[in-house]
Backbone as a ProteinNet text record, in pm:
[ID]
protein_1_A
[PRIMARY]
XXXXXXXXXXXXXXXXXXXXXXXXXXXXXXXXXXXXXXXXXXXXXXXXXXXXXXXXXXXXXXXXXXXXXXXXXXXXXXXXXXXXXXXXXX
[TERTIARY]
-2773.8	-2722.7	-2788.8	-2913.4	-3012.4	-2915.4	-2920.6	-2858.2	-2707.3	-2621.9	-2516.6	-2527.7	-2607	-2674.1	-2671.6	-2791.6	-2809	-2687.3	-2629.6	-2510.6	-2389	-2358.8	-2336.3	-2358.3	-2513.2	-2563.3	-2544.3	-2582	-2571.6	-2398.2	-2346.2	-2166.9	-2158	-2200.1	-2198.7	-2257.9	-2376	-2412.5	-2346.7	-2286.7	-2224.2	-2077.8	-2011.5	-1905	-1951.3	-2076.2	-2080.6	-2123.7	-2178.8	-2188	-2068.5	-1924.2	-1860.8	-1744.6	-1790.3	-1716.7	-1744	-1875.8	-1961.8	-1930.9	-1890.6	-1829.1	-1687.6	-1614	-1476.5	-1472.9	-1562.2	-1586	-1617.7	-1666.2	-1727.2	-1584	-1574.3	-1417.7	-1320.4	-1269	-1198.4	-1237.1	-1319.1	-1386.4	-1357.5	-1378.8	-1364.2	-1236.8	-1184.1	-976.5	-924.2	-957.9	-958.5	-1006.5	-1104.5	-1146.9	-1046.2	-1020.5	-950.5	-808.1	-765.9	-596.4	-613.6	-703.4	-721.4	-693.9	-800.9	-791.6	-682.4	-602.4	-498.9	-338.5	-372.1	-243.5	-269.2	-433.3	-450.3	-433.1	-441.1	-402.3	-212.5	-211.4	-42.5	43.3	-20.9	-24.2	-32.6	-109.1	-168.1	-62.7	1.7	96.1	246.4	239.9	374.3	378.7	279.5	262.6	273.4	194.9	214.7	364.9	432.6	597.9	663.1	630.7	720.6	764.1	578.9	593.1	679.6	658.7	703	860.1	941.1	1040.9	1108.4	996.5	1066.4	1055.9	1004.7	988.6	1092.4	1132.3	1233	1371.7	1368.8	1496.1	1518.9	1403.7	1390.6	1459.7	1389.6	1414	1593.6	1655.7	1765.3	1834.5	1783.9	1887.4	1898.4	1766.5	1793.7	1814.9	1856.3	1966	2073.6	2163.6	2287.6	2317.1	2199.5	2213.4	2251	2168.2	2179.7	2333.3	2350.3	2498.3	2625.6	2632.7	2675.5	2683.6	2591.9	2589.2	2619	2623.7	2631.3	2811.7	2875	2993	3071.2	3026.5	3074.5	3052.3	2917.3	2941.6	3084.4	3099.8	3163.5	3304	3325.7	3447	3464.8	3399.3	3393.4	3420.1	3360.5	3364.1	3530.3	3578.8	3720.6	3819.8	3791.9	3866	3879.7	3782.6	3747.1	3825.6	3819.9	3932	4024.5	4051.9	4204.2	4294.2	4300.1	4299.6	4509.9	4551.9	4696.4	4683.4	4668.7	4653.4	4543.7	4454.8	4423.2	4496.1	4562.1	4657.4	4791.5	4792.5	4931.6	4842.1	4763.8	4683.4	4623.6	4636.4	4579.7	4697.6	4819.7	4950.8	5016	5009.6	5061.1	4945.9
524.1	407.9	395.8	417.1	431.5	524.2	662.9	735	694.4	654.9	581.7	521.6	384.4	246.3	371.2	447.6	517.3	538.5	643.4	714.6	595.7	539.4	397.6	382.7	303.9	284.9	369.4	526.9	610.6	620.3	628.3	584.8	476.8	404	259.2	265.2	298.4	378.1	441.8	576.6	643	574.9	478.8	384.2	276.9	295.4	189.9	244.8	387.6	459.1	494.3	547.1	592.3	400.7	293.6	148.2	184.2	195	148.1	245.2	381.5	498	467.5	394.1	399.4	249.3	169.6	11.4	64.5	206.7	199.8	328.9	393.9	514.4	382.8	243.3	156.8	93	26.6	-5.9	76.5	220	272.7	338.8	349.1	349.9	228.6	109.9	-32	-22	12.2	17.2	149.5	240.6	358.5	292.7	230.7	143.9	55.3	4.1	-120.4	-60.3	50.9	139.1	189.2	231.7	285.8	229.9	74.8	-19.3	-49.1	-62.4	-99.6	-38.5	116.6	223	228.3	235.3	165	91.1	-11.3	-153.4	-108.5	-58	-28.5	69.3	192.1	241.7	192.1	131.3	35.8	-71.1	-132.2	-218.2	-115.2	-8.8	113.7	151.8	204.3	189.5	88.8	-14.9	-159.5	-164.1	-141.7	-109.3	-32.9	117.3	212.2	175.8	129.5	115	-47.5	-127.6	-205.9	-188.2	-91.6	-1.8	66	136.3	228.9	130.9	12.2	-109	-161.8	-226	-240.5	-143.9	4.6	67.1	102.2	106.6	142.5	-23.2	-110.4	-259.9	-249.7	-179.2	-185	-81.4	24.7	152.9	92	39.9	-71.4	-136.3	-180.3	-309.8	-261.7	-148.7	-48.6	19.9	65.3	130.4	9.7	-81.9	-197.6	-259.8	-252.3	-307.3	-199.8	-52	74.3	40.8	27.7	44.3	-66.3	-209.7	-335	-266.2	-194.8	-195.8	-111.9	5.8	127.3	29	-53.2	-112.1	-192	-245	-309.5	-208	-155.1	-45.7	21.3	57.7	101.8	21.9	-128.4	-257.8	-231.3	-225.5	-244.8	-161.6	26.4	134.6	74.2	95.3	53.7	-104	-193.6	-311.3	-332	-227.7	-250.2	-142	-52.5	24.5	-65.9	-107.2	-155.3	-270.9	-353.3	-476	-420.7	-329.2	-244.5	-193.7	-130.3	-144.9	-255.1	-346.5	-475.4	-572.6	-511.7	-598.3	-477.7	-382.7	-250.8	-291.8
5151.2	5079.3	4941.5	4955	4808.6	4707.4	4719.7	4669.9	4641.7	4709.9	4633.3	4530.4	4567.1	4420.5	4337.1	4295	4243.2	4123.1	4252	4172	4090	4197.1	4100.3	3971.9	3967.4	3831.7	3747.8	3744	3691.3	3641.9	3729.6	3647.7	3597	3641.7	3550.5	3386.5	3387.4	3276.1	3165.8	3238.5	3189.6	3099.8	3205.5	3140.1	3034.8	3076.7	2927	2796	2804.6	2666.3	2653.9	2745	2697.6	2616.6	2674.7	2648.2	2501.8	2477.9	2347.3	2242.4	2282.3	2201.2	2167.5	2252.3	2213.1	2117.8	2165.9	2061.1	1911.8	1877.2	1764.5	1726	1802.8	1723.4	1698.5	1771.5	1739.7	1589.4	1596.7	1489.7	1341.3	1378.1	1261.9	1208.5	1306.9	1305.8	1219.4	1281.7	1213.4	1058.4	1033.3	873.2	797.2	874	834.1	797.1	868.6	893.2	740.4	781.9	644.5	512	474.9	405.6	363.2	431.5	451.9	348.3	424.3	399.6	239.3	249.6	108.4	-48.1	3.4	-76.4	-99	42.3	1.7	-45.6	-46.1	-84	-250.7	-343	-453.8	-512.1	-418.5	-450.6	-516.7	-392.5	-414.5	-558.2	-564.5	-683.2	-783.8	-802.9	-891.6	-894.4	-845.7	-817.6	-884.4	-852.5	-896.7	-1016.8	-1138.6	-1222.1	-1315	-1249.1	-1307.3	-1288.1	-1185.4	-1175.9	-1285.6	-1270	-1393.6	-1528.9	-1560.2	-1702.5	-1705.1	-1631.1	-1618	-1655.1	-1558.4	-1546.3	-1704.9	-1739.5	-1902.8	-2011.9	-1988.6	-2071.2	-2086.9	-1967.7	-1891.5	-2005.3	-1991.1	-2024.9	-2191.5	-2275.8	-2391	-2391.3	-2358.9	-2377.5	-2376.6	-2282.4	-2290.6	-2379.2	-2369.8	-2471	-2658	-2700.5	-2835.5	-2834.3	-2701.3	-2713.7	-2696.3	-2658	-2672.3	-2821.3	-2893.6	-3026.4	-3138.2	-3129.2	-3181	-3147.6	-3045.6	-3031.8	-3086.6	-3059.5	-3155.5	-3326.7	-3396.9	-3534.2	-3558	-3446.5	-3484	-3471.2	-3404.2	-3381.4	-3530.6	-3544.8	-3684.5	-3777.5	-3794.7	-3936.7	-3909.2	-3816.1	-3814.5	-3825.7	-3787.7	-3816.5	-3917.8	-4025.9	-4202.3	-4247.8	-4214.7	-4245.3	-4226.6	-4120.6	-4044.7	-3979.8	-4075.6	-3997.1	-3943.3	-3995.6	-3914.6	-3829.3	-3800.6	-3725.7	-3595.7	-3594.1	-3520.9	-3483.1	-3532.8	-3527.7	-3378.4	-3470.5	-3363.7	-3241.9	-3251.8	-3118.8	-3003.6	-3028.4	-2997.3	-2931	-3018.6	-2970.4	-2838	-2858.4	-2753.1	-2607.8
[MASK]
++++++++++++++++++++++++++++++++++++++++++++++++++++++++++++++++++++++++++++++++++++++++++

């Protein structure tokens, strides 16, 4: 019966270095995860950026060829103002 206790304790033991090994690989998975999201997290904001630079740059491209095509419309009005007249009524 001695020798049982024993062996017992001795597993008992054993389960609690291996409790206390897996409390500290958890632990450091947890800081790894954190890490992780936070780098992602940093990415994404990095992204956002670059993508509303891109959106910007994209609206005053529009926006220049929009006003490039109103002068050009103008300036051919000025050449041509019956010719455009007859175009406008067709």
């Amino acid at each position: 019966l001695e020798m049982r206790v024993k062996e017992l304790e001795q597993s008992n033991e054993g389960l609690r270095l291996q409790f206390k090994y897996l409390e500290k690989m958890i632990g450091e998975r947890e800081e790894e995860t954190k890490a992780n999201i936070n780098n992602l997290g940093e990415k994404v904001r990095e992204r956002e950026e670059v993508t509303k630079g891109i959106i910007k740059n994209l609206e005053e491209k529009v926006k220049e060829e929009a006003k490039a095509k109103q002068k050009k419309g103008l300036e051919n009005e000025k050449k041509n103002p019956k010719k455009n007249k007859k175009l406008l009524m067709n």
